[in-house]
Tab-separated table of C-alpha atoms in Angstrom:
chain	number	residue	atom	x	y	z
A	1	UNK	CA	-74.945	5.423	29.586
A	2	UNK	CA	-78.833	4.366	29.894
A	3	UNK	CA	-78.006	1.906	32.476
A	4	UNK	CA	-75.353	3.639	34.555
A	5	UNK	CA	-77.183	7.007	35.057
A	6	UNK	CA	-74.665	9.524	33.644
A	7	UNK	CA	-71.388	9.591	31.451
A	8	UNK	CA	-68.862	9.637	34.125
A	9	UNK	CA	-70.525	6.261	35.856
A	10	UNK	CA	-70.573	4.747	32.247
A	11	UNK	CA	-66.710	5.957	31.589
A	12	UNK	CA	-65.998	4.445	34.877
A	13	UNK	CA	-67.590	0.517	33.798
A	14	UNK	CA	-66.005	0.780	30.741
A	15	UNK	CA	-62.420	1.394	32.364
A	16	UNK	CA	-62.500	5.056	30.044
A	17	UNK	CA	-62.884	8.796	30.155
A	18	UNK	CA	-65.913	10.633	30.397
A	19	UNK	CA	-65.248	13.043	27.374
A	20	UNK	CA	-64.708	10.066	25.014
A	21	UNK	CA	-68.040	8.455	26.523
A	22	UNK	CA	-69.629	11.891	25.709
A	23	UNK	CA	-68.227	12.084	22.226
A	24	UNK	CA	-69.765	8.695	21.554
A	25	UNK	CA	-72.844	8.960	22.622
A	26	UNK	CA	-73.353	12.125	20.539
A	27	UNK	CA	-72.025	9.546	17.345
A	28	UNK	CA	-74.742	7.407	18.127
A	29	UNK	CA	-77.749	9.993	18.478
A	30	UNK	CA	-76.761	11.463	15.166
A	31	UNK	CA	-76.267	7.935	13.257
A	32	UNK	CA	-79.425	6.363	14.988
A	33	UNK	CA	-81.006	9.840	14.659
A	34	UNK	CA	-82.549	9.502	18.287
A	35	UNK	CA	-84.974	11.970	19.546
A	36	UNK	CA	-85.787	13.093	23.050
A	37	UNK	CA	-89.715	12.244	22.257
A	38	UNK	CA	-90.722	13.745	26.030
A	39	UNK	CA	-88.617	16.552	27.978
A	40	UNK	CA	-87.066	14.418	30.321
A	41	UNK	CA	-87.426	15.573	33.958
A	42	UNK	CA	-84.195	13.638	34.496
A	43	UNK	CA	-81.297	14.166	32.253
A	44	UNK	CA	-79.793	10.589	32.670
A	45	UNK	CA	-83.207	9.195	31.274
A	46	UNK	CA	-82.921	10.725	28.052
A	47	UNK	CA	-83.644	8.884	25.336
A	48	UNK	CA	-84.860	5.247	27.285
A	49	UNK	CA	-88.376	5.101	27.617
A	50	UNK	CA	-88.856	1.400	26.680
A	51	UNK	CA	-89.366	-1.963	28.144
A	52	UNK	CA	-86.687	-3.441	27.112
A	53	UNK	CA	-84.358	-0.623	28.821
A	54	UNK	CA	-86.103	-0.958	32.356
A	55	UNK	CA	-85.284	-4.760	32.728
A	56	UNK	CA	-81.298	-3.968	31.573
A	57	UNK	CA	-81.586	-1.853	34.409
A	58	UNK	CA	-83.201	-4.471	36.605
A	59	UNK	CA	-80.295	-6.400	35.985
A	60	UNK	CA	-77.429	-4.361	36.104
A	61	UNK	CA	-79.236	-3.497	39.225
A	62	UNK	CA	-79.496	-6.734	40.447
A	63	UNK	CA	-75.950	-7.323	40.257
A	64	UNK	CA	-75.070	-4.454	41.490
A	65	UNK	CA	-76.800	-5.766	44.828
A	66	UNK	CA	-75.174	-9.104	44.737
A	67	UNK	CA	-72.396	-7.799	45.119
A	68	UNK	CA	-73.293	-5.539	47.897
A	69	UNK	CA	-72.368	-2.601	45.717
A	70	UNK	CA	-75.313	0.006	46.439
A	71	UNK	CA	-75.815	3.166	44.371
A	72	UNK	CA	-76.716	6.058	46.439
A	73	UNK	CA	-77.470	9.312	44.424
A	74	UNK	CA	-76.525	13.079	46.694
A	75	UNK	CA	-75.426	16.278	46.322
A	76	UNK	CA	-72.024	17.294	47.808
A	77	UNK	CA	-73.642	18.397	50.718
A	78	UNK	CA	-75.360	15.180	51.681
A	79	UNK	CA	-71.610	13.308	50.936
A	80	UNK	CA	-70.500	12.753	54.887
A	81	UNK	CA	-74.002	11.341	55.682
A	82	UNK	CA	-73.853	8.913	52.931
A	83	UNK	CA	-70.024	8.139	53.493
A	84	UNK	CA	-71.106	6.646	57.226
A	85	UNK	CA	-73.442	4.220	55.209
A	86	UNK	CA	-71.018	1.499	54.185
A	87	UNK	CA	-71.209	-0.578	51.929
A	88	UNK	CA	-73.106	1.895	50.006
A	89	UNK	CA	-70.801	3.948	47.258
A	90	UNK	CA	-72.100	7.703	46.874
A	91	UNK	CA	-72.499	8.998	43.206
A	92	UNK	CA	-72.599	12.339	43.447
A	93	UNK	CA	-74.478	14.610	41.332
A	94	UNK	CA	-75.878	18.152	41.321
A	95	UNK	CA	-78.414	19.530	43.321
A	96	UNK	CA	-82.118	17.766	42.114
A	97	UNK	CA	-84.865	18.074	43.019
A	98	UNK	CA	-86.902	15.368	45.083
A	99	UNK	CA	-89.019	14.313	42.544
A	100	UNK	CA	-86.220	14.025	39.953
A	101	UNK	CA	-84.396	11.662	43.004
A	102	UNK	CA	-87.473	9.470	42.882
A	103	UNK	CA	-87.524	9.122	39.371
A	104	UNK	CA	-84.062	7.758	39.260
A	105	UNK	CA	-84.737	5.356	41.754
A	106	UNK	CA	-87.982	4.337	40.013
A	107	UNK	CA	-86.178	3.265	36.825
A	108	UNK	CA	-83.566	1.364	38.691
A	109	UNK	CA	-80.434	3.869	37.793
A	110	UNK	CA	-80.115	4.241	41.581
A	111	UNK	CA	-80.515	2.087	43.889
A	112	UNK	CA	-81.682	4.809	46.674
A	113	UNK	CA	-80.923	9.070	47.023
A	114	UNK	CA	-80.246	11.375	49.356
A	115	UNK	CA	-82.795	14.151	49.907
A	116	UNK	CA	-83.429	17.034	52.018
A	117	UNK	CA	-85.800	16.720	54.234
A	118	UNK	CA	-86.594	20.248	53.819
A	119	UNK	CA	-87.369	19.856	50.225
A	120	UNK	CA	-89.302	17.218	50.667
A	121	UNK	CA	-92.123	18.924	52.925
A	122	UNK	CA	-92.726	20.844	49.635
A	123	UNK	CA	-93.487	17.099	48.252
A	124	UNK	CA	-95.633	15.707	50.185
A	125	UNK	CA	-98.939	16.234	51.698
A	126	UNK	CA	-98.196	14.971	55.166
A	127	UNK	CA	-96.186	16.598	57.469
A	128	UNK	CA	-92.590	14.599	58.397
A	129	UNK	CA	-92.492	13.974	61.959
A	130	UNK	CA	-89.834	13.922	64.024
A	131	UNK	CA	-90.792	10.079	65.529
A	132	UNK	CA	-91.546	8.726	61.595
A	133	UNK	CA	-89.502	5.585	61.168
A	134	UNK	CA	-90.580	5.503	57.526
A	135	UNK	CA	-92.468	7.565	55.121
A	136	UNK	CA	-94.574	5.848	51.652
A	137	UNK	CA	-94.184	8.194	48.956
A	138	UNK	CA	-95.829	6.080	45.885
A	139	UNK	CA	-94.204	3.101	45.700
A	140	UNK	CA	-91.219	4.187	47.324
A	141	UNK	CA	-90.433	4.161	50.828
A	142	UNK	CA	-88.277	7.028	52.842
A	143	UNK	CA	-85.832	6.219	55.706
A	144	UNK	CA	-84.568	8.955	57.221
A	145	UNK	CA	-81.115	8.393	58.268
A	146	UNK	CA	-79.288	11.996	59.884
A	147	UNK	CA	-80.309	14.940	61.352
A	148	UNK	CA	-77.934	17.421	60.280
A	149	UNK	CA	-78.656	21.126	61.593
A	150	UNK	CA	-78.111	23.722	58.837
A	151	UNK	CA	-75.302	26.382	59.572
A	152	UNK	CA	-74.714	29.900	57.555
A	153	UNK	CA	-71.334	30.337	55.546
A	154	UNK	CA	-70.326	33.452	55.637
A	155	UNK	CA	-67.252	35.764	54.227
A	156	UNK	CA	-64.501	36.080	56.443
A	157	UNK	CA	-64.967	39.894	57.199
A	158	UNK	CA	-68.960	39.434	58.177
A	159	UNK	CA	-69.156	38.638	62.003
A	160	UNK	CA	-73.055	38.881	62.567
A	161	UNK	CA	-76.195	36.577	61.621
A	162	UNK	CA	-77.654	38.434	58.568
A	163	UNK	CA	-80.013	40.968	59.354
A	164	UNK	CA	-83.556	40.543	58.297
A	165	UNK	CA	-83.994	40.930	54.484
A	166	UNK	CA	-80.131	40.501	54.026
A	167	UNK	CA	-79.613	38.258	50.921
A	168	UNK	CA	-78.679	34.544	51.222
A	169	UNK	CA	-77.519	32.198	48.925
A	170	UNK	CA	-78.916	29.290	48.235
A	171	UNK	CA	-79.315	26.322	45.474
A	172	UNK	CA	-81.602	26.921	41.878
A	173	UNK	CA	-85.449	27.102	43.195
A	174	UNK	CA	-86.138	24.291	41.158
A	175	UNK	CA	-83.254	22.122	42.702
A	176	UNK	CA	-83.903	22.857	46.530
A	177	UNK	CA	-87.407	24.378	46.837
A	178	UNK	CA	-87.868	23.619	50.557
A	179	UNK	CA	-84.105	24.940	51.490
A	180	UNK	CA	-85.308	28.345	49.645
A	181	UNK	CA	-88.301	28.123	51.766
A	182	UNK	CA	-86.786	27.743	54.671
A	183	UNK	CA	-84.485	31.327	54.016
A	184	UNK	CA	-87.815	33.232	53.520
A	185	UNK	CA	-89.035	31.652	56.446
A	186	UNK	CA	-86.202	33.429	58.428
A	187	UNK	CA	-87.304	36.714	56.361
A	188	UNK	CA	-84.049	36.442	54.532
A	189	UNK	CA	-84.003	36.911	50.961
A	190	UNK	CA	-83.019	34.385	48.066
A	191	UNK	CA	-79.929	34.764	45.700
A	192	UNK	CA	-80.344	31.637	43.814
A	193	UNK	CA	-76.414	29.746	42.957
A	194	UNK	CA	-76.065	28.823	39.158
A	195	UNK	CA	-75.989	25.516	38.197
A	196	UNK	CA	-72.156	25.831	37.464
A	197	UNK	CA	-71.992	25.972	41.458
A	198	UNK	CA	-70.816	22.097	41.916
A	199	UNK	CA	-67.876	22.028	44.479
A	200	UNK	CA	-67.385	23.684	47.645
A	201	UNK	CA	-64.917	26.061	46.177
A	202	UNK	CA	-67.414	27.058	43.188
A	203	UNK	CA	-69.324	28.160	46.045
A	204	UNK	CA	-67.062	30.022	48.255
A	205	UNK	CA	-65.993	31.853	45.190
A	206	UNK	CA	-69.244	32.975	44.106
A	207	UNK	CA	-69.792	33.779	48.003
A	208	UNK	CA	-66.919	35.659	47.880
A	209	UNK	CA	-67.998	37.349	44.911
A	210	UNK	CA	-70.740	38.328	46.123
A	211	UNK	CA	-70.374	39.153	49.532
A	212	UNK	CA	-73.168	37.440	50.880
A	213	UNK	CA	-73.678	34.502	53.127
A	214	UNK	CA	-74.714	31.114	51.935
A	215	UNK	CA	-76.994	28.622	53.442
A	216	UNK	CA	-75.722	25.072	53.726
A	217	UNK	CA	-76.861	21.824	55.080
């Protein structure tokens, strides 16, 4: 599970299910009575913070490139820019936040992410211009690859833009800082999505729920 990134991309290389990959690995914490030592700002580096872990992931990752078989972390959201980037296969995860992106592709679990470009003016000190071919951020570099204009979602009986102050709904502030930004920007006000938000019908459902509009990329 260390060196795939998450359960369901370790079920998947070991031609099994995710629950039984899930029951296992909660075997093995309790029999090798593993610790998280450090809160982990990314839950698929858990419990590997050794040496020995970061070259298995050099290698899987090396393979992984041999065979021209990329591993591109995004949200749902980001899927149909990723999708136009063959050969490289999207795994897609929940919202994260930029930094927790970078981490993953730091420790070799991805081989590059997905991230809002919104989200990552919160990040970084310079400004992202519309003419930058490539952006350092540490020792990674960042390619942008779409623009994608951002559109409301709205229940089927509200015609109008929101008025000012109307609420919006958008991702966890800790997920999608700058997208949250941008809403308050528009002098719109935040209804942050819980985490159990994953698919496009979680989220017209809790739209619907709440009668609101939602912001989406």
């Amino acid at each position: 599970m260390e060196l795939c990134g998450n359960t369901t991309a370790a079920a998947k290389a070991l031609n099994t299910s995710q629950p039984t990959i899930s029951r296992k690995t909660r075997y093995l914490v309790d029999d090798l009575s593993l610790e998280i030592k450090v809160k982990p700002r990314a839950n698929e580096l858990r419990y590997a913070y050794n040496n020995c872990l970061d070259l298995l992931r050099q290698a899987a990752q090396v393979h992984r490139l041999q065979n021209v078989n990329w591993r591109v972390g995004c949200s749902l959201w980001q899927r149909v820019a990723v999708e136009t980037l063959q050969p490289w296969v999207a795994d897609i995860y929940d919202f994260k936040h930029p930094y927790i992106w970078r981490e993953l592709v730091r420790a070799h679990v991805l081989d590059a992410a997905v991230v809002s470009g919104f989200d990552l003016q919160i990040c970084l000190d310079d400004a992202i211009t519309e003419n930058a071919l490539d952006i350092k951020w540490d020792d990674c570099l960042l390619i942008p690859i779409t623009e994608t204009k951002l559109g409301l979602m709205l229940p089927a009986k509200l015609r109008e833009e929101p008025k000012k102050w109307s609420e919006i709904i958008v991702p966890p502030q800790q997920d999608a800082p700058g997208l949250a930004a941008m809403v308050r920007q528009q002098q719109w006000q935040c209804v942050h999505a819980p985490k159990k938000c994953k698919t496009a019908n979680d989220w017209a459902s809790f739209i619907e729920a709440k009668r609101v509009a939602s912001n989406c990329k």
